[in-house]
PDB file of C-alpha atoms in Angstrom:
ATOM      1  CA  MET A  26       0.321   0.090  -0.267  1.00 82.00           C
ATOM      2  CA  SER A  27       1.165   3.535  -0.955  1.00 88.00           C
ATOM      3  CA  ALA A  28       2.475   5.929   2.371  1.00 89.00           C
ATOM      4  CA  GLN A  29       0.813   8.559   0.945  1.00 91.00           C
ATOM      5  CA  PRO A  30      -2.717   8.085   2.494  1.00 93.00           C
ATOM      6  CA  PHE A  31      -1.469   7.918   5.684  1.00 94.00           C
ATOM      7  CA  LEU A  32       0.174  10.552   5.294  1.00 94.00           C
ATOM      8  CA  ILE A  33      -2.055  13.173   3.915  1.00 95.00           C
ATOM      9  CA  ALA A  34      -4.349  12.105   6.905  1.00 95.00           C
ATOM     10  CA  ALA A  35      -1.945  12.308   9.591  1.00 95.00           C
ATOM     11  CA  ALA A  36      -0.972  16.165   8.243  1.00 96.00           C
ATOM     12  CA  ALA A  37      -4.717  16.670   8.085  1.00 96.00           C
ATOM     13  CA  LEU A  38      -5.641  15.688  11.812  1.00 96.00           C
ATOM     14  CA  PHE A  39      -2.409  17.765  13.000  1.00 96.00           C
ATOM     15  CA  SER A  40      -4.365  21.177  11.351  1.00 96.00           C
ATOM     16  CA  MET A  41      -7.615  20.078  13.121  1.00 95.00           C
ATOM     17  CA  GLY A  42      -5.819  19.990  16.334  1.00 95.00           C
ATOM     18  CA  ILE A  43      -4.302  23.562  15.027  1.00 95.00           C
ATOM     19  CA  TYR A  44      -8.038  24.763  14.533  1.00 95.00           C
ATOM     20  CA  GLY A  45      -9.352  23.374  17.902  1.00 93.00           C
ATOM     21  CA  ILE A  46      -6.175  25.383  19.733  1.00 93.00           C
ATOM     22  CA  LEU A  47      -7.081  28.358  18.668  1.00 93.00           C
ATOM     23  CA  VAL A  48     -11.036  27.625  18.609  1.00 92.00           C
ATOM     24  CA  ARG A  49     -11.851  26.517  22.166  1.00 90.00           C
ATOM     25  CA  ARG A  50     -12.088  28.244  24.955  1.00 87.00           C
ATOM     26  CA  ASN A  51     -12.813  25.766  27.579  1.00 87.00           C
ATOM     27  CA  ALA A  52      -9.001  24.798  28.974  1.00 89.00           C
ATOM     28  CA  VAL A  53      -9.424  20.879  28.723  1.00 90.00           C
ATOM     29  CA  MET A  54     -10.862  21.148  25.265  1.00 90.00           C
ATOM     30  CA  VAL A  55      -7.138  22.780  24.189  1.00 92.00           C
ATOM     31  CA  LEU A  56      -5.775  19.983  26.095  1.00 93.00           C
ATOM     32  CA  LEU A  57      -7.579  17.396  24.002  1.00 93.00           C
ATOM     33  CA  SER A  58      -6.390  19.726  20.437  1.00 94.00           C
ATOM     34  CA  ILE A  59      -3.176  18.824  21.575  1.00 94.00           C
ATOM     35  CA  GLU A  60      -3.798  15.420  22.580  1.00 94.00           C
ATOM     36  CA  LEU A  61      -4.788  15.037  18.680  1.00 94.00           C
ATOM     37  CA  ILE A  62      -1.459  16.741  17.172  1.00 95.00           C
ATOM     38  CA  LEU A  63      -0.011  14.467  19.353  1.00 95.00           C
ATOM     39  CA  ASN A  64      -1.407  11.509  17.280  1.00 95.00           C
ATOM     40  CA  ALA A  65      -0.901  12.527  13.930  1.00 95.00           C
ATOM     41  CA  VAL A  66       2.747  12.772  14.527  1.00 95.00           C
ATOM     42  CA  ASN A  67       3.092   8.944  15.892  1.00 95.00           C
ATOM     43  CA  ILE A  68       1.258   8.144  13.175  1.00 95.00           C
ATOM     44  CA  ASN A  69       3.784   9.711  11.028  1.00 95.00           C
ATOM     45  CA  PHE A  70       6.724   8.253  12.908  1.00 95.00           C
ATOM     46  CA  VAL A  71       5.372   4.915  12.626  1.00 94.00           C
ATOM     47  CA  VAL A  72       4.536   5.278   8.926  1.00 94.00           C
ATOM     48  CA  PHE A  73       7.619   6.784   8.192  1.00 93.00           C
ATOM     49  CA  ASN A  74       9.136   3.394  10.111  1.00 93.00           C
ATOM     50  CA  GLN A  75       7.294   0.724   7.640  1.00 92.00           C
ATOM     51  CA  MET A  76       8.350   3.316   4.704  1.00 91.00           C
ATOM     52  CA  LEU A  77      11.976   2.857   5.114  1.00 90.00           C
ATOM     53  CA  SER A  78      11.783  -1.305   6.360  1.00 87.00           C
ATOM     54  CA  ASP A  79      13.698   0.363   9.597  1.00 84.00           C
ATOM     55  CA  VAL A  80      15.701  -2.627  11.100  1.00 85.00           C
ATOM     56  CA  LEU A  81      16.490   0.283  13.903  1.00 87.00           C
ATOM     57  CA  LEU A  82      12.854   0.866  14.529  1.00 90.00           C
ATOM     58  CA  ASN A  83      13.303   4.782  15.684  1.00 92.00           C
ATOM     59  CA  GLY A  84      10.364   5.466  14.302  1.00 93.00           C
ATOM     60  CA  GLN A  85       8.146   2.832  16.964  1.00 94.00           C
ATOM     61  CA  ILE A  86      10.714   3.888  19.913  1.00 94.00           C
ATOM     62  CA  PHE A  87       9.817   7.311  19.477  1.00 94.00           C
ATOM     63  CA  ALA A  88       6.571   7.118  19.221  1.00 95.00           C
ATOM     64  CA  ILE A  89       6.820   5.351  22.489  1.00 94.00           C
ATOM     65  CA  PHE A  90       8.828   8.180  23.718  1.00 95.00           C
ATOM     66  CA  VAL A  91       6.208  10.281  22.285  1.00 95.00           C
ATOM     67  CA  ILE A  92       3.508   9.038  23.969  1.00 94.00           C
ATOM     68  CA  THR A  93       5.403   9.050  27.216  1.00 94.00           C
ATOM     69  CA  ILE A  94       5.922  13.070  26.724  1.00 94.00           C
ATOM     70  CA  ALA A  95       2.449  13.416  25.698  1.00 93.00           C
ATOM     71  CA  ALA A  96       1.076  11.223  29.073  1.00 92.00           C
ATOM     72  CA  ALA A  97       3.329  13.800  31.158  1.00 93.00           C
ATOM     73  CA  GLU A  98       2.096  16.492  29.720  1.00 93.00           C
ATOM     74  CA  VAL A  99      -2.178  16.025  30.425  1.00 92.00           C
ATOM     75  CA  GLY A 100      -0.947  15.679  33.965  1.00 91.00           C
ATOM     76  CA  ILE A 101       0.585  18.466  34.614  1.00 93.00           C
ATOM     77  CA  GLY A 102      -1.916  20.798  32.064  1.00 92.00           C
ATOM     78  CA  LEU A 103      -4.628  19.311  34.141  1.00 92.00           C
ATOM     79  CA  ALA A 104      -2.851  19.797  37.292  1.00 92.00           C
ATOM     80  CA  ILE A 105      -2.388  23.546  36.051  1.00 91.00           C
ATOM     81  CA  VAL A 106      -5.937  24.311  35.347  1.00 90.00           C
ATOM     82  CA  LEU A 107      -7.848  22.201  37.844  1.00 89.00           C
ATOM     83  CA  MET A 108      -5.066  25.075  39.908  1.00 89.00           C
ATOM     84  CA  LEU A 109      -6.048  27.787  37.581  1.00 88.00           C
ATOM     85  CA  PHE A 110     -10.219  26.504  38.123  1.00 88.00           C
ATOM     86  CA  ARG A 111      -9.686  26.527  41.936  1.00 86.00           C
ATOM     87  CA  ASN A 112      -8.354  30.559  42.190  1.00 85.00           C
ATOM     88  CA  ARG A 113     -10.599  31.227  39.102  1.00 83.00           C
ATOM     89  CA  GLN A 114     -13.552  29.732  39.688  1.00 83.00           C
ATOM     90  CA  THR A 115     -13.336  29.210  35.583  1.00 82.00           C
ATOM     91  CA  ALA A 116     -11.709  27.284  33.427  1.00 82.00           C
ATOM     92  CA  ASN A 117     -11.711  29.645  29.635  1.00 85.00           C
ATOM     93  CA  ILE A 118      -8.703  30.774  28.587  1.00 84.00           C
ATOM     94  CA  ASN A 119      -9.823  34.047  27.114  1.00 82.00           C
ATOM     95  CA  GLU A 120     -10.553  35.267  30.944  1.00 83.00           C
ATOM     96  CA  PHE A 121      -6.630  34.541  32.247  1.00 82.00           C
ATOM     97  CA  ASP A 122      -6.388  37.903  31.114  1.00 82.00           C
ATOM     98  CA  LEU A 123      -4.106  39.116  33.928  1.00 81.00           C
ATOM     99  CA  MET A 124      -1.174  39.220  32.440  1.00 81.00           C
ATOM    100  CA  LYS A 125      -2.052  41.020  29.652  1.00 77.00           C
ATOM    101  CA  TRP A 126      -2.159  44.330  28.920  1.00 71.00           C
TER     102      TRP A 126
ATOM    103  CA  MET B  88      -6.408  -2.230  -5.859  1.00 66.00           C
ATOM    104  CA  GLU B  89      -5.881  -4.677  -2.869  1.00 82.00           C
ATOM    105  CA  ALA B  90      -8.582  -5.372  -0.002  1.00 87.00           C
ATOM    106  CA  ILE B  91      -5.965  -3.607   2.883  1.00 87.00           C
ATOM    107  CA  ASP B  92      -5.709  -0.508   0.715  1.00 90.00           C
ATOM    108  CA  ILE B  93      -9.773  -0.249   0.706  1.00 92.00           C
ATOM    109  CA  PHE B  94      -9.615  -1.262   4.626  1.00 92.00           C
ATOM    110  CA  SER B  95      -7.030   1.429   4.975  1.00 93.00           C
ATOM    111  CA  TYR B  96      -9.219   4.060   3.200  1.00 94.00           C
ATOM    112  CA  PHE B  97     -11.975   3.050   5.839  1.00 95.00           C
ATOM    113  CA  LEU B  98      -9.970   3.645   8.672  1.00 94.00           C
ATOM    114  CA  LEU B  99      -8.363   6.625   7.407  1.00 95.00           C
ATOM    115  CA  LEU B 100     -11.927   8.297   7.030  1.00 96.00           C
ATOM    116  CA  GLY B 101     -13.137   7.128  10.812  1.00 95.00           C
ATOM    117  CA  LEU B 102      -9.862   8.398  11.906  1.00 95.00           C
ATOM    118  CA  LEU B 103     -10.984  11.742   9.927  1.00 95.00           C
ATOM    119  CA  LEU B 104     -14.169  12.334  11.095  1.00 96.00           C
ATOM    120  CA  ALA B 105     -13.314  11.195  14.383  1.00 95.00           C
ATOM    121  CA  GLY B 106     -11.079  14.210  14.627  1.00 95.00           C
ATOM    122  CA  ALA B 107     -12.938  16.603  13.150  1.00 94.00           C
ATOM    123  CA  ARG B 108     -16.116  15.364  15.668  1.00 94.00           C
ATOM    124  CA  VAL B 109     -13.039  15.822  18.440  1.00 93.00           C
ATOM    125  CA  VAL B 110     -12.774  19.970  17.565  1.00 92.00           C
ATOM    126  CA  THR B 111     -16.388  20.962  16.582  1.00 91.00           C
ATOM    127  CA  THR B 112     -18.547  19.057  19.026  1.00 90.00           C
ATOM    128  CA  SER B 113     -20.159  21.903  21.655  1.00 87.00           C
ATOM    129  CA  ASN B 114     -20.547  18.966  24.171  1.00 87.00           C
ATOM    130  CA  VAL B 115     -17.483  18.158  26.443  1.00 88.00           C
ATOM    131  CA  ILE B 116     -18.155  14.736  26.931  1.00 89.00           C
ATOM    132  CA  HIS B 117     -18.644  14.339  22.944  1.00 91.00           C
ATOM    133  CA  ALA B 118     -15.041  15.388  22.605  1.00 92.00           C
ATOM    134  CA  ALA B 119     -13.377  12.912  25.141  1.00 92.00           C
ATOM    135  CA  VAL B 120     -15.586  10.335  23.690  1.00 93.00           C
ATOM    136  CA  ALA B 121     -14.979  11.452  19.531  1.00 95.00           C
ATOM    137  CA  LEU B 122     -10.715  11.486  20.901  1.00 95.00           C
ATOM    138  CA  VAL B 123     -11.364   7.832  22.063  1.00 95.00           C
ATOM    139  CA  PHE B 124     -12.619   6.483  18.843  1.00 95.00           C
ATOM    140  CA  THR B 125      -9.920   8.470  17.137  1.00 95.00           C
ATOM    141  CA  LEU B 126      -7.059   6.841  19.038  1.00 95.00           C
ATOM    142  CA  THR B 127      -8.924   3.405  18.275  1.00 95.00           C
ATOM    143  CA  ILE B 128      -8.460   3.962  14.797  1.00 96.00           C
ATOM    144  CA  THR B 129      -5.065   5.024  15.294  1.00 95.00           C
ATOM    145  CA  ALA B 130      -4.191   1.539  17.199  1.00 96.00           C
ATOM    146  CA  VAL B 131      -6.307  -0.213  14.790  1.00 95.00           C
ATOM    147  CA  ILE B 132      -3.791   1.538  11.801  1.00 95.00           C
ATOM    148  CA  PHE B 133      -1.115   1.005  14.003  1.00 94.00           C
ATOM    149  CA  LEU B 134      -1.876  -3.059  13.385  1.00 93.00           C
ATOM    150  CA  LEU B 135      -2.763  -2.603  10.108  1.00 92.00           C
ATOM    151  CA  LEU B 136       1.390  -1.368   9.758  1.00 91.00           C
ATOM    152  CA  ALA B 137       2.988  -4.419  11.926  1.00 91.00           C
ATOM    153  CA  ALA B 138       3.558  -2.345  14.879  1.00 91.00           C
ATOM    154  CA  GLU B 139       1.885  -4.160  17.441  1.00 92.00           C
ATOM    155  CA  PHE B 140       3.667  -3.291  20.163  1.00 93.00           C
ATOM    156  CA  VAL B 141       2.553   0.923  19.621  1.00 94.00           C
ATOM    157  CA  GLY B 142      -1.030   0.166  18.981  1.00 94.00           C
ATOM    158  CA  LEU B 143      -1.148  -1.499  22.283  1.00 94.00           C
ATOM    159  CA  VAL B 144       0.460   1.128  24.112  1.00 94.00           C
ATOM    160  CA  ILE B 145      -1.919   3.177  22.667  1.00 94.00           C
ATOM    161  CA  VAL B 146      -4.879   1.284  23.725  1.00 94.00           C
ATOM    162  CA  MET B 147      -3.625   0.804  27.457  1.00 93.00           C
ATOM    163  CA  VAL B 148      -1.630   4.475  28.164  1.00 91.00           C
ATOM    164  CA  TYR B 149      -3.731   6.545  26.254  1.00 91.00           C
ATOM    165  CA  ILE B 150      -7.542   4.995  26.206  1.00 91.00           C
ATOM    166  CA  GLY B 151      -6.930   2.779  29.019  1.00 90.00           C
ATOM    167  CA  ALA B 152      -5.435   6.126  31.183  1.00 90.00           C
ATOM    168  CA  VAL B 153      -5.287   9.481  29.521  1.00 90.00           C
ATOM    169  CA  ILE B 154      -8.841   9.779  28.360  1.00 91.00           C
ATOM    170  CA  VAL B 155      -9.991   8.693  32.305  1.00 91.00           C
ATOM    171  CA  LEU B 156      -7.292  11.872  33.082  1.00 90.00           C
ATOM    172  CA  PHE B 157      -9.657  14.225  30.897  1.00 90.00           C
ATOM    173  CA  LEU B 158     -13.083  13.029  31.905  1.00 89.00           C
ATOM    174  CA  PHE B 159     -11.728  13.228  35.609  1.00 88.00           C
ATOM    175  CA  GLY B 160     -10.192  17.142  34.334  1.00 86.00           C
ATOM    176  CA  ILE B 161     -13.802  18.179  32.677  1.00 86.00           C
ATOM    177  CA  MET B 162     -16.240  16.867  35.329  1.00 86.00           C
ATOM    178  CA  ILE B 163     -14.064  18.629  38.278  1.00 83.00           C
ATOM    179  CA  THR B 164     -13.666  21.556  36.543  1.00 80.00           C
ATOM    180  CA  ARG B 165     -17.582  21.587  36.110  1.00 70.00           C
ATOM    181  CA  ALA B 166     -17.789  22.942  32.462  1.00 67.00           C
ATOM    182  CA  PRO B 167     -21.042  22.459  31.877  1.00 69.00           C
ATOM    183  CA  LEU B 168     -22.082  18.756  30.382  1.00 68.00           C
ATOM    184  CA  GLY B 169     -24.854  19.343  27.935  1.00 70.00           C
ATOM    185  CA  GLU B 170     -24.139  21.452  24.701  1.00 73.00           C
ATOM    186  CA  ASN B 171     -23.067  24.428  25.460  1.00 74.00           C
ATOM    187  CA  ALA B 172     -22.984  27.294  22.771  1.00 72.00           C
ATOM    188  CA  GLU B 173     -19.824  29.171  24.745  1.00 74.00           C
ATOM    189  CA  LEU B 174     -17.293  26.339  24.206  1.00 75.00           C
ATOM    190  CA  ASP B 175     -15.940  28.096  21.087  1.00 80.00           C
ATOM    191  CA  ASN B 176     -14.271  31.551  20.471  1.00 79.00           C
ATOM    192  CA  ASP B 177     -16.562  32.876  17.491  1.00 80.00           C
ATOM    193  CA  LYS B 178     -14.568  35.581  16.546  1.00 83.00           C
ATOM    194  CA  ASN B 179     -11.392  33.584  16.454  1.00 84.00           C
ATOM    195  CA  LYS B 180     -12.828  30.796  13.794  1.00 90.00           C
ATOM    196  CA  THR B 181     -12.047  32.595  10.568  1.00 92.00           C
ATOM    197  CA  ILE B 182      -8.603  32.725  11.381  1.00 93.00           C
ATOM    198  CA  ALA B 183      -8.224  29.332  12.930  1.00 93.00           C
ATOM    199  CA  LEU B 184     -10.077  27.680   9.807  1.00 94.00           C
ATOM    200  CA  LEU B 185      -7.743  29.981   7.976  1.00 95.00           C
ATOM    201  CA  ILE B 186      -4.993  28.980   9.734  1.00 95.00           C
ATOM    202  CA  SER B 187      -5.107  25.175   9.743  1.00 94.00           C
ATOM    203  CA  PHE B 188      -6.267  24.851   6.187  1.00 95.00           C
ATOM    204  CA  SER B 189      -2.668  26.269   5.295  1.00 96.00           C
ATOM    205  CA  ILE B 190      -1.129  24.202   7.419  1.00 95.00           C
ATOM    206  CA  PHE B 191      -2.524  21.556   6.181  1.00 95.00           C
ATOM    207  CA  GLY B 192      -2.108  22.490   2.215  1.00 95.00           C
ATOM    208  CA  ILE B 193       1.740  23.191   3.125  1.00 95.00           C
ATOM    209  CA  PHE B 194       1.941  19.854   4.589  1.00 94.00           C
ATOM    210  CA  SER B 195       0.363  17.844   1.574  1.00 93.00           C
ATOM    211  CA  TYR B 196       1.678  19.381  -1.052  1.00 94.00           C
ATOM    212  CA  ILE B 197       5.342  18.664   0.695  1.00 94.00           C
ATOM    213  CA  LEU B 198       4.221  15.437   1.651  1.00 91.00           C
ATOM    214  CA  LEU B 199       2.275  14.377  -2.041  1.00 91.00           C
ATOM    215  CA  ASN B 200       5.971  15.350  -3.634  1.00 92.00           C
ATOM    216  CA  THR B 201       8.566  13.797  -1.553  1.00 90.00           C
ATOM    217  CA  PHE B 202       7.161  10.532  -0.316  1.00 87.00           C
ATOM    218  CA  ASP B 203       5.682   8.888  -2.895  1.00 85.00           C
ATOM    219  CA  ARG B 204       7.454   4.855  -2.082  1.00 86.00           C
ATOM    220  CA  GLN B 205       5.343   1.986  -0.898  1.00 87.00           C
ATOM    221  CA  ILE B 206       5.030   0.274   2.223  1.00 86.00           C
ATOM    222  CA  ASN B 207       6.322  -3.008   1.589  1.00 83.00           C
ATOM    223  CA  ILE B 208       5.265  -5.012   5.010  1.00 83.00           C
ATOM    224  CA  THR B 209       6.479  -8.763   5.302  1.00 79.00           C
ATOM    225  CA  GLU B 210       6.647  -9.653   8.895  1.00 81.00           C
ATOM    226  CA  GLY B 211       5.098  -7.886  12.213  1.00 82.00           C
ATOM    227  CA  THR B 212       7.476  -6.344  14.523  1.00 82.00           C
ATOM    228  CA  SER B 213       8.798  -8.587  17.285  1.00 85.00           C
ATOM    229  CA  THR B 214       8.367  -6.682  20.825  1.00 90.00           C
ATOM    230  CA  GLU B 215      11.508  -8.644  21.773  1.00 92.00           C
ATOM    231  CA  ILE B 216      13.979  -6.923  19.574  1.00 92.00           C
ATOM    232  CA  LEU B 217      11.954  -3.702  20.351  1.00 92.00           C
ATOM    233  CA  GLY B 218      12.979  -4.370  23.729  1.00 92.00           C
ATOM    234  CA  GLN B 219      16.121  -5.174  23.609  1.00 94.00           C
ATOM    235  CA  ILE B 220      16.684  -2.147  20.802  1.00 93.00           C
ATOM    236  CA  LEU B 221      15.084   0.333  23.645  1.00 92.00           C
ATOM    237  CA  LEU B 222      17.384  -0.702  26.408  1.00 94.00           C
ATOM    238  CA  SER B 223      20.818  -0.643  24.638  1.00 94.00           C
ATOM    239  CA  ARG B 224      20.974   1.578  22.198  1.00 93.00           C
ATOM    240  CA  PHE B 225      18.418   4.187  23.631  1.00 94.00           C
ATOM    241  CA  VAL B 226      19.027   3.298  26.979  1.00 95.00           C
ATOM    242  CA  TYR B 227      20.237   7.124  28.246  1.00 95.00           C
ATOM    243  CA  PRO B 228      17.224   8.552  26.635  1.00 94.00           C
ATOM    244  CA  PHE B 229      14.611   5.677  28.092  1.00 94.00           C
ATOM    245  CA  GLU B 230      16.090   6.636  31.841  1.00 95.00           C
ATOM    246  CA  ILE B 231      15.687  10.833  30.919  1.00 96.00           C
ATOM    247  CA  VAL B 232      12.064  10.081  30.147  1.00 95.00           C
ATOM    248  CA  SER B 233      11.487   8.014  32.839  1.00 94.00           C
ATOM    249  CA  PHE B 234      12.511  10.777  34.791  1.00 95.00           C
ATOM    250  CA  VAL B 235      10.906  12.901  33.178  1.00 95.00           C
ATOM    251  CA  LEU B 236       7.404  11.179  33.583  1.00 94.00           C
ATOM    252  CA  LEU B 237       8.267  11.026  37.167  1.00 95.00           C
ATOM    253  CA  ALA B 238       8.967  14.566  37.726  1.00 95.00           C
ATOM    254  CA  ALA B 239       6.116  15.696  36.159  1.00 94.00           C
ATOM    255  CA  LEU B 240       3.878  12.969  37.936  1.00 92.00           C
ATOM    256  CA  ILE B 241       5.145  14.580  40.913  1.00 94.00           C
ATOM    257  CA  GLY B 242       5.299  17.972  39.947  1.00 93.00           C
ATOM    258  CA  GLY B 243       1.666  17.354  39.279  1.00 91.00           C
ATOM    259  CA  ILE B 244       0.649  16.226  42.380  1.00 90.00           C
ATOM    260  CA  THR B 245       2.349  19.263  44.259  1.00 90.00           C
ATOM    261  CA  ILE B 246       0.331  22.021  41.418  1.00 88.00           C
ATOM    262  CA  ALA B 247      -2.712  20.563  42.442  1.00 85.00           C
ATOM    263  CA  ARG B 248      -3.192  19.280  45.968  1.00 83.00           C
ATOM    264  CA  LYS B 249      -4.606  22.374  48.500  1.00 75.00           C
ATOM    265  CA  ASP B 250      -1.414  23.797  49.646  1.00 69.00           C
ATOM    266  CA  ASN B 251      -2.906  24.179  53.343  1.00 66.00           C
ATOM    267  CA  ALA B 252      -0.438  26.874  54.260  1.00 62.00           C
ATOM    268  CA  LEU B 253      -2.005  29.585  52.212  1.00 61.00           C
ATOM    269  CA  VAL B 254      -5.674  28.233  53.344  1.00 61.00           C
ATOM    270  CA  ASP B 255      -4.958  28.897  56.723  1.00 61.00           C
ATOM    271  CA  GLU B 256      -3.796  32.634  55.722  1.00 60.00           C
ATOM    272  CA  ASP B 257      -7.173  32.521  53.753  1.00 59.00           C
ATOM    273  CA  GLN B 258      -8.951  31.977  56.624  1.00 55.00           C
ATOM    274  CA  VAL B 259      -7.895  34.487  59.208  1.00 47.00           C
TER     275      VAL B 259
END
C-alpha cells in the first residue's frame, strides 16, 4: 500500500488540532486538541518507520517516547487547569488575562 | 486495488471524521468520547502497519489512562456537561480555519511531492527486538524520559493539591 494516504490523514489530523487550539475556549478542550496533534505525529513516525523498513525501529521507539511525554503533559496540564479553576472559578482561557495589558 | 488498501481508506476516513468531531462538537463529553474513537482507530492503523506494540501502548496509555484523566478534568472543572454554545470562541473561527487549512495545504503539498514510496510489510515487529533496542541503543533517552515522567507526576501532584498553609492564611 502507498504511504501517502496515511501521511495526508496525519497532516489533516494535525491541522484539526491546530484549529481546536485556536478556537476552543475551555482549557481542557485545548488539551484534547494537543492530544490530536501528538497523535498525528505518532502516526507519521510509525508510517515512516514502516516505509523505510528500519531495522533499528527508530520510528516506533520515538512514538513510544512521544506517548510518554504526552502522558506527562496531560498530567501537568490538568493540574495547572485545576489550580486555575480553583483560583478563578472558571476554566475559560480567554478570562485568564491578568498578564495582558 | 487490494482489500487492505480499501480497509485502510475506511480507517483513515473514520479517523478524520472522529478527529473533526473532537474539535467541532459543542458537548465536552462527546469530544472526549470522539477522542477515544480517534485513538482506537489509530491503534488499529498501527496494527495494520505491523507496529503491534505501539498500538497496544496507545490502547493502554491513552484509552486506559489519559482519557480517564480528561474526564476527571472535565468533571472537576465543572464544565457544563450538556450542549454548550459558549465552548467555542466564535470570533477566532475564521482565522483559525485559515491557519489550519494553510498548514494542511503546505504539509500535503510537501508530503505528496516528497514521499511516493510503497509500504511493504513482510512480517510483524518483534516486541523482543524492540525491547532490546530500547534498552541498548536508546537506554539513556529511556532513563531520561522515565525521570521526566516521574518529575512531571510529582509536579502535577504538588500543583494540584490544596496548600494547607495558603488555606490557613486565607481563613485568618
